[in-house]
mmCIF file of C-alpha atoms in Angstrom:
data_model
loop_
_atom_site.group_PDB
_atom_site.id
_atom_site.type_symbol
_atom_site.label_atom_id
_atom_site.label_comp_id
_atom_site.label_asym_id
_atom_site.label_seq_id
_atom_site.Cartn_x
_atom_site.Cartn_y
_atom_site.Cartn_z
ATOM 1 C CA UNK A 128 12.693 163.020 161.979
ATOM 2 C CA UNK A 129 12.852 159.951 163.848
ATOM 3 C CA UNK A 130 13.003 159.750 167.718
ATOM 4 C CA UNK A 131 11.484 157.681 170.637
ATOM 5 C CA UNK A 132 8.374 158.889 172.391
ATOM 6 C CA UNK A 133 6.761 157.726 175.807
ATOM 7 C CA UNK A 134 3.053 157.791 175.983
ATOM 8 C CA UNK A 135 1.862 157.700 179.647
ATOM 9 C CA UNK A 136 -1.649 156.644 180.406
ATOM 10 C CA UNK A 137 -3.916 154.480 182.609
ATOM 11 C CA UNK A 138 -4.079 150.763 182.438
ATOM 12 C CA UNK A 139 -7.765 150.687 181.332
ATOM 13 C CA UNK A 140 -6.469 151.668 177.970
ATOM 14 C CA UNK A 141 -3.695 148.926 177.777
ATOM 15 C CA UNK A 142 -5.757 146.294 175.996
ATOM 16 C CA UNK A 143 -6.910 148.707 173.281
ATOM 17 C CA UNK A 144 -3.339 150.217 172.569
ATOM 18 C CA UNK A 145 -1.897 146.587 172.375
ATOM 19 C CA UNK A 146 -4.508 145.407 170.117
ATOM 20 C CA UNK A 147 -4.890 148.481 167.853
ATOM 21 C CA UNK A 148 -1.783 150.581 168.426
ATOM 22 C CA UNK A 149 -1.624 154.185 169.341
ATOM 23 C CA UNK A 150 -4.014 155.793 167.059
ATOM 24 C CA UNK A 151 -4.893 159.404 166.797
ATOM 25 C CA UNK A 152 -8.118 158.687 165.457
ATOM 26 C CA UNK A 153 -9.363 156.886 168.530
ATOM 27 C CA UNK A 154 -8.156 159.577 170.876
ATOM 28 C CA UNK A 155 -10.904 161.194 172.984
ATOM 29 C CA UNK A 156 -11.770 164.696 171.273
ATOM 30 C CA UNK A 157 -10.729 167.604 173.353
ATOM 31 C CA UNK A 158 -11.102 171.357 172.561
ATOM 32 C CA UNK A 159 -8.230 172.342 174.625
ATOM 33 C CA UNK A 160 -5.200 170.018 173.456
ATOM 34 C CA UNK A 161 -1.896 171.963 173.675
ATOM 35 C CA UNK A 162 -0.753 171.101 170.407
ATOM 36 C CA UNK A 163 -4.244 170.003 168.589
ATOM 37 C CA UNK A 164 -5.773 166.530 168.413
ATOM 38 C CA UNK A 165 -3.308 163.458 168.381
ATOM 39 C CA UNK A 166 -1.654 161.015 170.402
ATOM 40 C CA UNK A 167 0.826 162.840 172.870
ATOM 41 C CA UNK A 168 4.344 161.808 173.711
ATOM 42 C CA UNK A 169 7.063 163.040 176.124
ATOM 43 C CA UNK A 170 10.590 162.583 175.046
ATOM 44 C CA UNK A 171 11.362 162.088 178.839
ATOM 45 C CA UNK A 172 10.342 158.780 180.510
ATOM 46 C CA UNK A 173 9.994 160.411 183.929
ATOM 47 C CA UNK A 174 7.407 162.879 182.778
ATOM 48 C CA UNK A 175 5.599 160.277 181.024
ATOM 49 C CA UNK A 176 5.474 158.247 184.187
ATOM 50 C CA UNK A 177 4.199 161.293 186.192
ATOM 51 C CA UNK A 178 1.642 161.873 183.364
ATOM 52 C CA UNK A 179 0.584 158.122 183.626
ATOM 53 C CA UNK A 180 0.227 158.459 187.392
ATOM 54 C CA UNK A 181 -1.823 161.573 186.953
ATOM 55 C CA UNK A 182 -4.176 160.076 184.528
ATOM 56 C CA UNK A 183 -4.339 156.710 186.684
ATOM 57 C CA UNK A 184 -5.415 159.021 189.788
ATOM 58 C CA UNK A 185 -8.170 160.758 187.577
ATOM 59 C CA UNK A 186 -9.619 157.098 186.526
ATOM 60 C CA UNK A 187 -9.895 155.523 190.136
ATOM 61 C CA UNK A 188 -6.283 154.672 190.541
ATOM 62 C CA UNK A 189 -6.599 152.006 187.996
ATOM 63 C CA UNK A 190 -2.812 151.804 187.384
ATOM 64 C CA UNK A 191 -0.218 153.368 185.248
ATOM 65 C CA UNK A 192 1.218 152.166 182.013
ATOM 66 C CA UNK A 193 3.866 153.728 179.750
ATOM 67 C CA UNK A 194 4.272 152.705 175.899
ATOM 68 C CA UNK A 195 7.352 153.551 174.135
ATOM 69 C CA UNK A 196 7.160 154.161 170.316
ATOM 70 C CA UNK A 197 9.409 155.321 167.563
ATOM 71 C CA UNK A 198 7.849 158.555 165.775
ATOM 72 C CA UNK A 199 9.168 158.827 162.295
ATOM 73 C CA UNK A 200 7.908 161.339 159.610
ATOM 74 C CA UNK A 201 9.687 163.298 156.674
ATOM 75 C CA UNK A 202 10.635 166.739 157.827
ATOM 76 C CA UNK A 203 7.851 168.341 155.437
ATOM 77 C CA UNK A 204 5.101 166.839 157.547
ATOM 78 C CA UNK A 205 6.555 168.051 160.947
ATOM 79 C CA UNK A 206 5.921 171.223 162.633
ATOM 80 C CA UNK A 207 8.911 171.816 165.076
ATOM 81 C CA UNK A 208 7.962 174.885 167.238
ATOM 82 C CA UNK A 209 11.388 174.738 168.868
ATOM 83 C CA UNK A 210 12.725 175.927 165.348
ATOM 84 C CA UNK A 211 12.414 179.549 165.377
ATOM 85 C CA UNK A 212 11.907 179.864 161.501
ATOM 86 C CA UNK A 213 9.051 177.248 161.871
ATOM 87 C CA UNK A 214 7.515 178.895 164.732
ATOM 88 C CA UNK A 215 7.583 182.398 162.821
ATOM 89 C CA UNK A 216 6.052 180.592 159.753
ATOM 90 C CA UNK A 217 3.290 179.148 161.925
ATOM 91 C CA UNK A 218 2.733 182.528 163.707
ATOM 92 C CA UNK A 219 2.595 184.602 160.262
ATOM 93 C CA UNK A 220 -0.134 182.222 159.060
ATOM 94 C CA UNK A 221 -2.055 182.355 162.032
ATOM 95 C CA UNK A 222 -2.006 186.212 162.373
ATOM 96 C CA UNK A 223 -2.867 186.431 158.616
ATOM 97 C CA UNK A 224 -5.979 183.888 159.262
ATOM 98 C CA UNK A 225 -7.256 185.900 162.161
ATOM 99 C CA UNK A 226 -7.125 189.089 159.892
ATOM 100 C CA UNK A 227 -9.213 187.260 157.235
ATOM 101 C CA UNK A 228 -11.661 186.083 159.935
ATOM 102 C CA UNK A 229 -12.014 189.682 161.245
ATOM 103 C CA UNK A 230 -12.757 190.876 157.595
ATOM 104 C CA UNK A 231 -15.498 188.310 157.115
ATOM 105 C CA UNK A 232 -17.162 189.029 160.438
ATOM 106 C CA UNK A 233 -17.989 192.774 160.022
ATOM 107 C CA UNK A 234 -15.730 193.846 162.882
ATOM 108 C CA UNK A 235 -16.876 191.170 165.402
ATOM 109 C CA UNK A 236 -14.215 188.675 165.819
ATOM 110 C CA UNK A 237 -15.600 185.139 166.730
ATOM 111 C CA UNK A 238 -14.929 184.543 170.339
ATOM 112 C CA UNK A 239 -12.805 181.490 171.399
ATOM 113 C CA UNK A 240 -11.670 181.048 174.845
ATOM 114 C CA UNK A 241 -7.791 181.186 175.041
ATOM 115 C CA UNK A 242 -7.513 177.374 175.595
ATOM 116 C CA UNK A 243 -9.547 176.533 172.745
ATOM 117 C CA UNK A 244 -7.990 179.031 170.579
ATOM 118 C CA UNK A 245 -4.728 177.145 170.740
ATOM 119 C CA UNK A 246 -6.279 173.875 169.869
ATOM 120 C CA UNK A 247 -8.493 175.372 166.954
ATOM 121 C CA UNK A 248 -5.473 177.000 165.034
ATOM 122 C CA UNK A 249 -3.185 173.971 165.550
ATOM 123 C CA UNK A 250 -5.720 171.776 164.058
ATOM 124 C CA UNK A 251 -6.488 174.159 161.338
ATOM 125 C CA UNK A 252 -2.733 174.523 160.516
ATOM 126 C CA UNK A 253 -2.085 170.790 160.625
ATOM 127 C CA UNK A 254 -4.942 170.314 158.055
ATOM 128 C CA UNK A 255 -3.960 173.074 155.688
ATOM 129 C CA UNK A 256 -0.266 172.300 155.573
ATOM 130 C CA UNK A 257 -0.417 168.531 155.757
ATOM 131 C CA UNK A 258 1.198 168.405 159.134
ATOM 132 C CA UNK A 259 1.231 165.020 160.896
ATOM 133 C CA UNK A 260 3.642 165.759 163.801
ATOM 134 C CA UNK A 261 3.869 168.927 166.060
ATOM 135 C CA UNK A 262 6.778 169.191 168.574
ATOM 136 C CA UNK A 263 6.815 171.924 171.131
ATOM 137 C CA UNK A 264 8.583 172.678 174.385
ATOM 138 C CA UNK A 265 6.414 174.355 176.943
ATOM 139 C CA UNK A 266 7.950 176.232 179.984
ATOM 140 C CA UNK A 267 6.303 176.254 183.331
ATOM 141 C CA UNK A 268 6.678 177.989 186.639
ATOM 142 C CA UNK A 269 5.330 174.874 188.473
ATOM 143 C CA UNK A 270 5.508 171.375 187.322
ATOM 144 C CA UNK A 271 3.783 168.315 188.954
ATOM 145 C CA UNK A 272 7.037 166.115 188.581
ATOM 146 C CA UNK A 273 9.233 168.257 190.677
ATOM 147 C CA UNK A 274 9.605 168.897 194.439
ATOM 148 C CA UNK A 275 6.635 169.346 196.238
ATOM 149 C CA UNK A 276 6.215 172.703 197.799
ATOM 150 C CA UNK A 277 3.767 174.851 199.936
ATOM 151 C CA UNK A 278 1.567 177.377 198.474
ATOM 152 C CA UNK A 279 3.852 180.162 199.577
ATOM 153 C CA UNK A 280 6.793 178.435 198.480
ATOM 154 C CA UNK A 281 5.151 177.877 194.993
ATOM 155 C CA UNK A 282 4.360 181.544 194.803
ATOM 156 C CA UNK A 283 7.955 182.465 195.521
ATOM 157 C CA UNK A 284 9.073 180.109 193.126
ATOM 158 C CA UNK A 285 6.962 181.843 190.358
ATOM 159 C CA UNK A 286 8.251 185.172 191.194
ATOM 160 C CA UNK A 287 11.962 183.849 191.267
ATOM 161 C CA UNK A 288 11.577 182.138 187.959
ATOM 162 C CA UNK A 289 9.959 185.176 186.388
ATOM 163 C CA UNK A 290 12.849 187.384 187.630
ATOM 164 C CA UNK A 291 15.469 185.125 186.400
ATOM 165 C CA UNK A 292 13.589 184.045 183.141
ATOM 166 C CA UNK A 293 14.157 180.416 183.435
ATOM 167 C CA UNK A 294 11.430 177.891 183.659
ATOM 168 C CA UNK A 295 10.830 174.177 183.636
ATOM 169 C CA UNK A 296 10.767 172.769 180.048
ATOM 170 C CA UNK A 297 8.483 170.120 178.849
ATOM 171 C CA UNK A 298 8.991 168.917 175.254
ATOM 172 C CA UNK A 299 5.801 167.115 174.007
ATOM 173 C CA UNK A 300 5.246 165.542 170.562
ATOM 174 C CA UNK A 301 1.802 165.462 169.195
ATOM 175 C CA UNK A 302 1.152 162.785 166.340
ATOM 176 C CA UNK A 303 -1.914 163.069 164.355
ATOM 177 C CA UNK A 304 -1.363 160.478 161.748
ATOM 178 C CA UNK A 305 -1.108 156.937 162.899
ATOM 179 C CA UNK A 306 1.447 155.818 160.200
ATOM 180 C CA UNK A 307 4.116 158.042 161.969
ATOM 181 C CA UNK A 308 3.867 155.706 165.145
ATOM 182 C CA UNK A 309 6.088 152.899 164.700
ATOM 183 C CA UNK A 310 6.970 149.800 167.033
ATOM 184 C CA UNK A 311 4.864 150.530 170.043
ATOM 185 C CA UNK A 312 5.681 148.500 173.142
ATOM 186 C CA UNK A 313 4.791 148.282 176.715
ATOM 187 C CA UNK A 314 7.899 149.436 178.810
ATOM 188 C CA UNK A 315 6.055 150.120 182.140
ATOM 189 C CA UNK A 316 3.078 148.523 183.935
ATOM 190 C CA UNK A 317 2.438 149.623 187.421
ATOM 191 C CA UNK A 318 0.711 146.323 188.322
ATOM 192 C CA UNK A 319 3.705 144.397 187.527
ATOM 193 C CA UNK A 320 5.913 146.802 189.680
ATOM 194 C CA UNK A 321 3.897 146.183 192.834
ATOM 195 C CA UNK A 322 5.613 143.666 195.221
#
């Protein structure tokens, strides 16, 4: 695989990224990452801009920045969850792993919160199978980068989307090995955009 990815963040990380590059080993550990630990990219510039703005607002409105990178990896180290056969292989292994855990726990399955369960299994799967890049498209009833709606309108939207079976799509790429991130460059700096 080889494609462009956009990493949106706040300007307080700009110097570190420009000095050391985007490095999965330097990412803040979180136990609820959507696709496990790593550097996250959108394949869509506008979604990266929305995320950068969100992160900036959570850090005292320090300013938004976007970095564009080439993400490159051989197909054997990529888990593409948008490919049904790869998704099926992933699900089969996770189901079998949970069965093994249940056998070892005398009927008492370890308790993972749903938000943590996802990250634990992605990290486990990546480590066990030598996966460096995970690609997944998430579907949402409500997305922060769409038209602003009132609470009642959001509830109506959720109901309509569930009826028609169509949702907003958000493709993300999680890279857990630094050598897969090539030619990173700053493509947006909010401070330079202000007149």
